[in-house]
PDB file of C-alpha atoms in Angstrom:
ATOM      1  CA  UNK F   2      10.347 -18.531  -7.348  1.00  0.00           C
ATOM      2  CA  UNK F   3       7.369 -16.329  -7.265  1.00  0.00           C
ATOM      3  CA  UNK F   4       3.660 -16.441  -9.298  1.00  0.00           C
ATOM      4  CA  UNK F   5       4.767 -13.741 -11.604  1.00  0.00           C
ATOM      5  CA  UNK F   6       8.020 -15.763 -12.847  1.00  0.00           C
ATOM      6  CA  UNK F   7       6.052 -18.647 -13.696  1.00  0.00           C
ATOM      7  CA  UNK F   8       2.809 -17.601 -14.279  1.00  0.00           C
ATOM      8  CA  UNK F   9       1.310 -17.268 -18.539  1.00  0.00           C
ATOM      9  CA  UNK F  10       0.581 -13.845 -18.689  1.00  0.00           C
ATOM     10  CA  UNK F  11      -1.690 -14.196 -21.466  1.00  0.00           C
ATOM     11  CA  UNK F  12      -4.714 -15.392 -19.933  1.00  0.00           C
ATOM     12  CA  UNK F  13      -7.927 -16.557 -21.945  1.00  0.00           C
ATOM     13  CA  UNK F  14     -10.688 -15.690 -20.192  1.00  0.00           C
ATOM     14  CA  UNK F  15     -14.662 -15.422 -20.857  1.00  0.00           C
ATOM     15  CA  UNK F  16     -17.513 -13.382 -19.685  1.00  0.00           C
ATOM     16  CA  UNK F  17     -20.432 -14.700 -17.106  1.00  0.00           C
ATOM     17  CA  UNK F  18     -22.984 -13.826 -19.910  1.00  0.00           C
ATOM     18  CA  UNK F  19     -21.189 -15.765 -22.930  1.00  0.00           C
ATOM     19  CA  UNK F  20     -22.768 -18.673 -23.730  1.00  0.00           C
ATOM     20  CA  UNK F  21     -21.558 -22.613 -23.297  1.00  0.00           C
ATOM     21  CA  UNK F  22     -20.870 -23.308 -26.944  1.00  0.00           C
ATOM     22  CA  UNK F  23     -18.443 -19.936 -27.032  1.00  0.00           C
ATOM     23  CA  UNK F  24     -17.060 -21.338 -23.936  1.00  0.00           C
ATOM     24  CA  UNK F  25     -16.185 -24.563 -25.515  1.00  0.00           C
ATOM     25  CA  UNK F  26     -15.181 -23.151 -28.413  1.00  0.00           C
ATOM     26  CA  UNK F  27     -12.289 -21.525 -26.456  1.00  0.00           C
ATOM     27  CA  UNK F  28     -11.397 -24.206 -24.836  1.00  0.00           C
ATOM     28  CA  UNK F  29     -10.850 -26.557 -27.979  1.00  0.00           C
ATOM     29  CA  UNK F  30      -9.150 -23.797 -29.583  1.00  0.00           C
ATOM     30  CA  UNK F  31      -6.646 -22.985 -27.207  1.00  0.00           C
ATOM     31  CA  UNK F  32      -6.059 -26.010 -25.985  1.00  0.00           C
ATOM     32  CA  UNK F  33      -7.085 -25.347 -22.432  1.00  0.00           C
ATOM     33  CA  UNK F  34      -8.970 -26.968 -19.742  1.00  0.00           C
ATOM     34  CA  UNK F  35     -10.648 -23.796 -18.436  1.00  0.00           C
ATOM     35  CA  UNK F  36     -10.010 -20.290 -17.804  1.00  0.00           C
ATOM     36  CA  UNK F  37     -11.371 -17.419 -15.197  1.00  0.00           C
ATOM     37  CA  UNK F  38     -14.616 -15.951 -15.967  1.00  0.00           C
ATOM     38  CA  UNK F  39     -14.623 -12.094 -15.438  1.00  0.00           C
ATOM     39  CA  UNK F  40     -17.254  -9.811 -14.611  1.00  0.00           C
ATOM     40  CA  UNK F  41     -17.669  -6.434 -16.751  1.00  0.00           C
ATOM     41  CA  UNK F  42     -15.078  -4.565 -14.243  1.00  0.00           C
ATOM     42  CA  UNK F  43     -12.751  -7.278 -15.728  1.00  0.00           C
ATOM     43  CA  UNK F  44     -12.799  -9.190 -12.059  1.00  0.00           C
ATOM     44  CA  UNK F  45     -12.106 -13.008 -11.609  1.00  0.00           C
ATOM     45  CA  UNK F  46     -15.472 -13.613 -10.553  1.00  0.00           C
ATOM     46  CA  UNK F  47     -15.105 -17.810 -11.350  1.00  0.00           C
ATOM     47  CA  UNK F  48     -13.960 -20.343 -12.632  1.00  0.00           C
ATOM     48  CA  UNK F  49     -15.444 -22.501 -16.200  1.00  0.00           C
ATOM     49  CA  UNK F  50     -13.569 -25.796 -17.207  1.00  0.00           C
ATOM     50  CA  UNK F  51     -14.506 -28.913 -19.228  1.00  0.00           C
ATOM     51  CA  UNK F  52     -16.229 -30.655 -16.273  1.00  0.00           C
ATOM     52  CA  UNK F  53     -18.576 -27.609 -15.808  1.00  0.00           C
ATOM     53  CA  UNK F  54     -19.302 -27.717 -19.411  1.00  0.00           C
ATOM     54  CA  UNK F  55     -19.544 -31.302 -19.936  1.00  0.00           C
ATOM     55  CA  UNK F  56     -21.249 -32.007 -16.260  1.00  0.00           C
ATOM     56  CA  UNK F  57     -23.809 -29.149 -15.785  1.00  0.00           C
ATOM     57  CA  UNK F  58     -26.470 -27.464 -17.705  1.00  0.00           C
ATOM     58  CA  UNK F  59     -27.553 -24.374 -18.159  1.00  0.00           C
ATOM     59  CA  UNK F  60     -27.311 -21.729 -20.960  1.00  0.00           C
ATOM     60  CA  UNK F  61     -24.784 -19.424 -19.968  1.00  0.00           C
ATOM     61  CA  UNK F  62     -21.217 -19.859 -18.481  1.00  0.00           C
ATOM     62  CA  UNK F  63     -22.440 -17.806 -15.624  1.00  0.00           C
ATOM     63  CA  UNK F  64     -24.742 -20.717 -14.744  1.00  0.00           C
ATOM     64  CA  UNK F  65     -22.283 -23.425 -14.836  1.00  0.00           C
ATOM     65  CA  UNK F  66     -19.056 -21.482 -13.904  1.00  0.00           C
ATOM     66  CA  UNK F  67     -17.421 -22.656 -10.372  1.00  0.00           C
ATOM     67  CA  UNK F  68     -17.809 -20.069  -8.488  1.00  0.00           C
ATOM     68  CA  UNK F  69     -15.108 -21.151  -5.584  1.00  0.00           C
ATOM     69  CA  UNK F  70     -12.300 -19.117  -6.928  1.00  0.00           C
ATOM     70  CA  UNK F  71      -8.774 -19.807  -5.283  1.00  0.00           C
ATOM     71  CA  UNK F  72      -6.163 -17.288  -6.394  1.00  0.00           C
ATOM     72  CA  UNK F  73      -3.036 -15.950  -5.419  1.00  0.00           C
ATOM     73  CA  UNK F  74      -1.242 -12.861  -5.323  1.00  0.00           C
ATOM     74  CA  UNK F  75       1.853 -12.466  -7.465  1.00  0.00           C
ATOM     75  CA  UNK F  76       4.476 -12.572  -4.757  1.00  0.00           C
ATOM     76  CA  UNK F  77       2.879 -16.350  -3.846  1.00  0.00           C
ATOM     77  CA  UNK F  78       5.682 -18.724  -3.577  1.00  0.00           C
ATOM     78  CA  UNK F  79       5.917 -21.547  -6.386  1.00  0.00           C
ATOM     79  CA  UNK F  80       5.857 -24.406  -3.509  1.00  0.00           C
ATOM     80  CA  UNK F  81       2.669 -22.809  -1.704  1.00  0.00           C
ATOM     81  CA  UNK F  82       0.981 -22.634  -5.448  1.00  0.00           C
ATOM     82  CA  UNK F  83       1.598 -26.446  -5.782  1.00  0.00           C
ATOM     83  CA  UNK F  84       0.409 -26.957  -2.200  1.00  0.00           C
ATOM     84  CA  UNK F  85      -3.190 -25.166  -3.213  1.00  0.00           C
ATOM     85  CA  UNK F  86      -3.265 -26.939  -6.575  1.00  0.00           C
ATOM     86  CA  UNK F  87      -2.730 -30.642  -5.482  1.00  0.00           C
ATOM     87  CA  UNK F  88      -4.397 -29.984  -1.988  1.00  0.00           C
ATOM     88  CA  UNK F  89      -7.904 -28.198  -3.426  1.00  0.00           C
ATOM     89  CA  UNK F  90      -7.747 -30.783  -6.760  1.00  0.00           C
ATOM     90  CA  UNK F  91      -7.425 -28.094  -9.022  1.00  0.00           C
ATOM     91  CA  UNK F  92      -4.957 -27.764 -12.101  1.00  0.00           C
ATOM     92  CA  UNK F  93      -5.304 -23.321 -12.407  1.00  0.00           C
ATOM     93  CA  UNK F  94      -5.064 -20.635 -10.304  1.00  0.00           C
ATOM     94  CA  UNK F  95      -5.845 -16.837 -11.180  1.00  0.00           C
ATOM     95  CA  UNK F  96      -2.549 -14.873 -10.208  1.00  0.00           C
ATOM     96  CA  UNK F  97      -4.115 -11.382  -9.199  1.00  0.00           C
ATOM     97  CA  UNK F  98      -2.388  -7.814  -7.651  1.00  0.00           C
ATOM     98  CA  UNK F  99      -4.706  -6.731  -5.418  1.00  0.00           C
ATOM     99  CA  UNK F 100      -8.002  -7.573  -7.711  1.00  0.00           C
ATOM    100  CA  UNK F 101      -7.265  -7.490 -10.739  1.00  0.00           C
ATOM    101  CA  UNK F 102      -6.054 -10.698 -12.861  1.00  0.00           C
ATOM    102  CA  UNK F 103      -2.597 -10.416 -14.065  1.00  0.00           C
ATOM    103  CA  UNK F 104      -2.095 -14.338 -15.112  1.00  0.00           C
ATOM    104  CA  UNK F 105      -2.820 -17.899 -14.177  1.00  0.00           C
ATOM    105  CA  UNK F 106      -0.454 -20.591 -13.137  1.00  0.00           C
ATOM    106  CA  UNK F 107      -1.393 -23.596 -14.237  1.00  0.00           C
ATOM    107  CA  UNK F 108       0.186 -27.279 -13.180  1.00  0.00           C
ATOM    108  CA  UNK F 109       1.629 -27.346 -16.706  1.00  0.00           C
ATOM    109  CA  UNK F 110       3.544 -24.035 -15.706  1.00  0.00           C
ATOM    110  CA  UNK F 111       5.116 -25.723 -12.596  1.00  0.00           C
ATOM    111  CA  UNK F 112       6.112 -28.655 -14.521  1.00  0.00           C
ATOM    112  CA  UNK F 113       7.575 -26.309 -17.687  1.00  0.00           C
ATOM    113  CA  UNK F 114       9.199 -24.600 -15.108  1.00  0.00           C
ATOM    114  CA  UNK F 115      10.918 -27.535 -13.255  1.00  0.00           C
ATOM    115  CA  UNK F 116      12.042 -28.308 -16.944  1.00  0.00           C
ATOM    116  CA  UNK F 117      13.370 -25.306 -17.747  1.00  0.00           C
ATOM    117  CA  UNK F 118      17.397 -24.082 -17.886  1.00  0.00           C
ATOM    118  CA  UNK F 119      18.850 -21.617 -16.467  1.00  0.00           C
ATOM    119  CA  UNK F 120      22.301 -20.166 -17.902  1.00  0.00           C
ATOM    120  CA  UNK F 121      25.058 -18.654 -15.991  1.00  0.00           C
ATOM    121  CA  UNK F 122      25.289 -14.809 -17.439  1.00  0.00           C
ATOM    122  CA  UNK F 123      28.846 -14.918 -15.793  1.00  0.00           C
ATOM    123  CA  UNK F 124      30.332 -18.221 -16.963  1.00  0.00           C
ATOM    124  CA  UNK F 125      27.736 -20.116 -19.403  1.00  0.00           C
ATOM    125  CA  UNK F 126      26.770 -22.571 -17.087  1.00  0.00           C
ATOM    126  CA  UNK F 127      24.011 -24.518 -17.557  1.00  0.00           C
ATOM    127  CA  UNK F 128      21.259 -25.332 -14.591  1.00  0.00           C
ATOM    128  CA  UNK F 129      18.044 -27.435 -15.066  1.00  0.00           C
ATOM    129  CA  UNK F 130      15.055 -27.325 -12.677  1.00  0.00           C
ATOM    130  CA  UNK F 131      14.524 -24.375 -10.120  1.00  0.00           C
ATOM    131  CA  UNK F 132      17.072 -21.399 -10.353  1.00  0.00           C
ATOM    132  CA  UNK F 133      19.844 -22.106  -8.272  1.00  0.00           C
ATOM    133  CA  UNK F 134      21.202 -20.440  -5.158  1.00  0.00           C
ATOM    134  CA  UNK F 135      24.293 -20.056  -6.681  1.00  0.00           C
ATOM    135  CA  UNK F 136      25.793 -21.346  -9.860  1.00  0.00           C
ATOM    136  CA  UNK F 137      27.728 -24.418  -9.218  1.00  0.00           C
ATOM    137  CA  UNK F 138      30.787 -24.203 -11.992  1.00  0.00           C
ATOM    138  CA  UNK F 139      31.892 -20.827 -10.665  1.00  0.00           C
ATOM    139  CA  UNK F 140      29.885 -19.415  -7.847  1.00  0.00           C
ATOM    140  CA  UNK F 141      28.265 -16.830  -7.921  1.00  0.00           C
ATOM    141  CA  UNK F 142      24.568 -15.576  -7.249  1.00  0.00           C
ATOM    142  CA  UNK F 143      21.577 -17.164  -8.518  1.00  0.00           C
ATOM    143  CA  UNK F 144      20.355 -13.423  -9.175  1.00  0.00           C
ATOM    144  CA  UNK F 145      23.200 -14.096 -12.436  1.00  0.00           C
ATOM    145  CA  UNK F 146      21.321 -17.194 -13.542  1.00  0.00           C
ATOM    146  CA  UNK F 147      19.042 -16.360 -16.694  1.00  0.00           C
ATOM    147  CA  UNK F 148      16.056 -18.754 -17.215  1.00  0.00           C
ATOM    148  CA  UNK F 149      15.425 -20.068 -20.820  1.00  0.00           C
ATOM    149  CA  UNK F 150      11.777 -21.038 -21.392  1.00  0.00           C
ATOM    150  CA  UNK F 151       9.680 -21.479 -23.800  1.00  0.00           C
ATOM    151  CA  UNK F 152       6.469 -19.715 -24.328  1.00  0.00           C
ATOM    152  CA  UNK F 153       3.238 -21.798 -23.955  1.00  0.00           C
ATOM    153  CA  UNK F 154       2.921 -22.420 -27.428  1.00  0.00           C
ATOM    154  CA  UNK F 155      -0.927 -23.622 -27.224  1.00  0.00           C
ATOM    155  CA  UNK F 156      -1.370 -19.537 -25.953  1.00  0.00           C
ATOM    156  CA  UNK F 157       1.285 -17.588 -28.462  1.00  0.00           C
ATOM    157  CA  UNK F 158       0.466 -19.406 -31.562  1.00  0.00           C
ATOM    158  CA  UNK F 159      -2.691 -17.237 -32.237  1.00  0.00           C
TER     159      UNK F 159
END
């Protein structure tokens, strides 16, 4: 399992020049704990979450954002996207190709997608957790396993 299967595609993010209050604004509304920050070439340039806003001061996002952005590449493997997230103390990561953001995968994502089901196209099988190598009623390739998820909700509803 790669970034791009589990990653939310729509991102929220903010600009280094919007202010705090828009910044928390977002966050409340969409139920997030903090999104990438992107210049005006629409690069991940950081980082802003609820501990920037709540712990630091300044007048802009740009002057609290984190600016230690770890990201991965979309072909990143689901276990070496946990390993960054619980090793660094982090709960996001930007999901880029080449430089430019194409998602975030967030800890929620991991767990959604340990929760999710995937169904046997061939004999209606059902499979929770990571996609199987192969089904286990009849046999055959994971590649015939569908996954049923649910969108983030917090993200589609508006």
């Amino acid at each position: 399992m790669q970034a791009r299967d589990i990653m939310s595609p729509n991102v929220i993010t903010i600009s280094e020049n919007a202010s705090i209050q828009e910044a928390a604004r977002k966050l409340a509304d969409y139920r997030i704990s903090g999104m990438p920050v992107l210049d005006n070439e629409q690069r991940v340039i950081g980082i802003v979450s609820e501990i920037d806003i709540i712990n630091k001061t300044g007048t802009t996002v740009g002057n609290i954002m984190s600016r230690r952005v770890i990201s991965v590449q979309e072909d990143a493997s689901m276990d070496a996207i946990a390993q960054l997230l619980t090793g660094n103390h982090i709960k996001r990561v930007p999901v880029l190709a080449g430089d430019r953001l194409l998602g975030i995968v967030s800890r929620a994502d991991i767990v959604r997608m340990m929760a999710s089901r995937w169904v046997c196209q061939v004999c209606g099988a059902v499979h929770l957790g990571q996609m199987p190598l192969v089904c286990n009623d009849c046999g055959v390739e994971g590649v015939h396993l569908a996954r049923e998820l649910d969108p983030r909700t917090e993200i589609t509803v508006r």
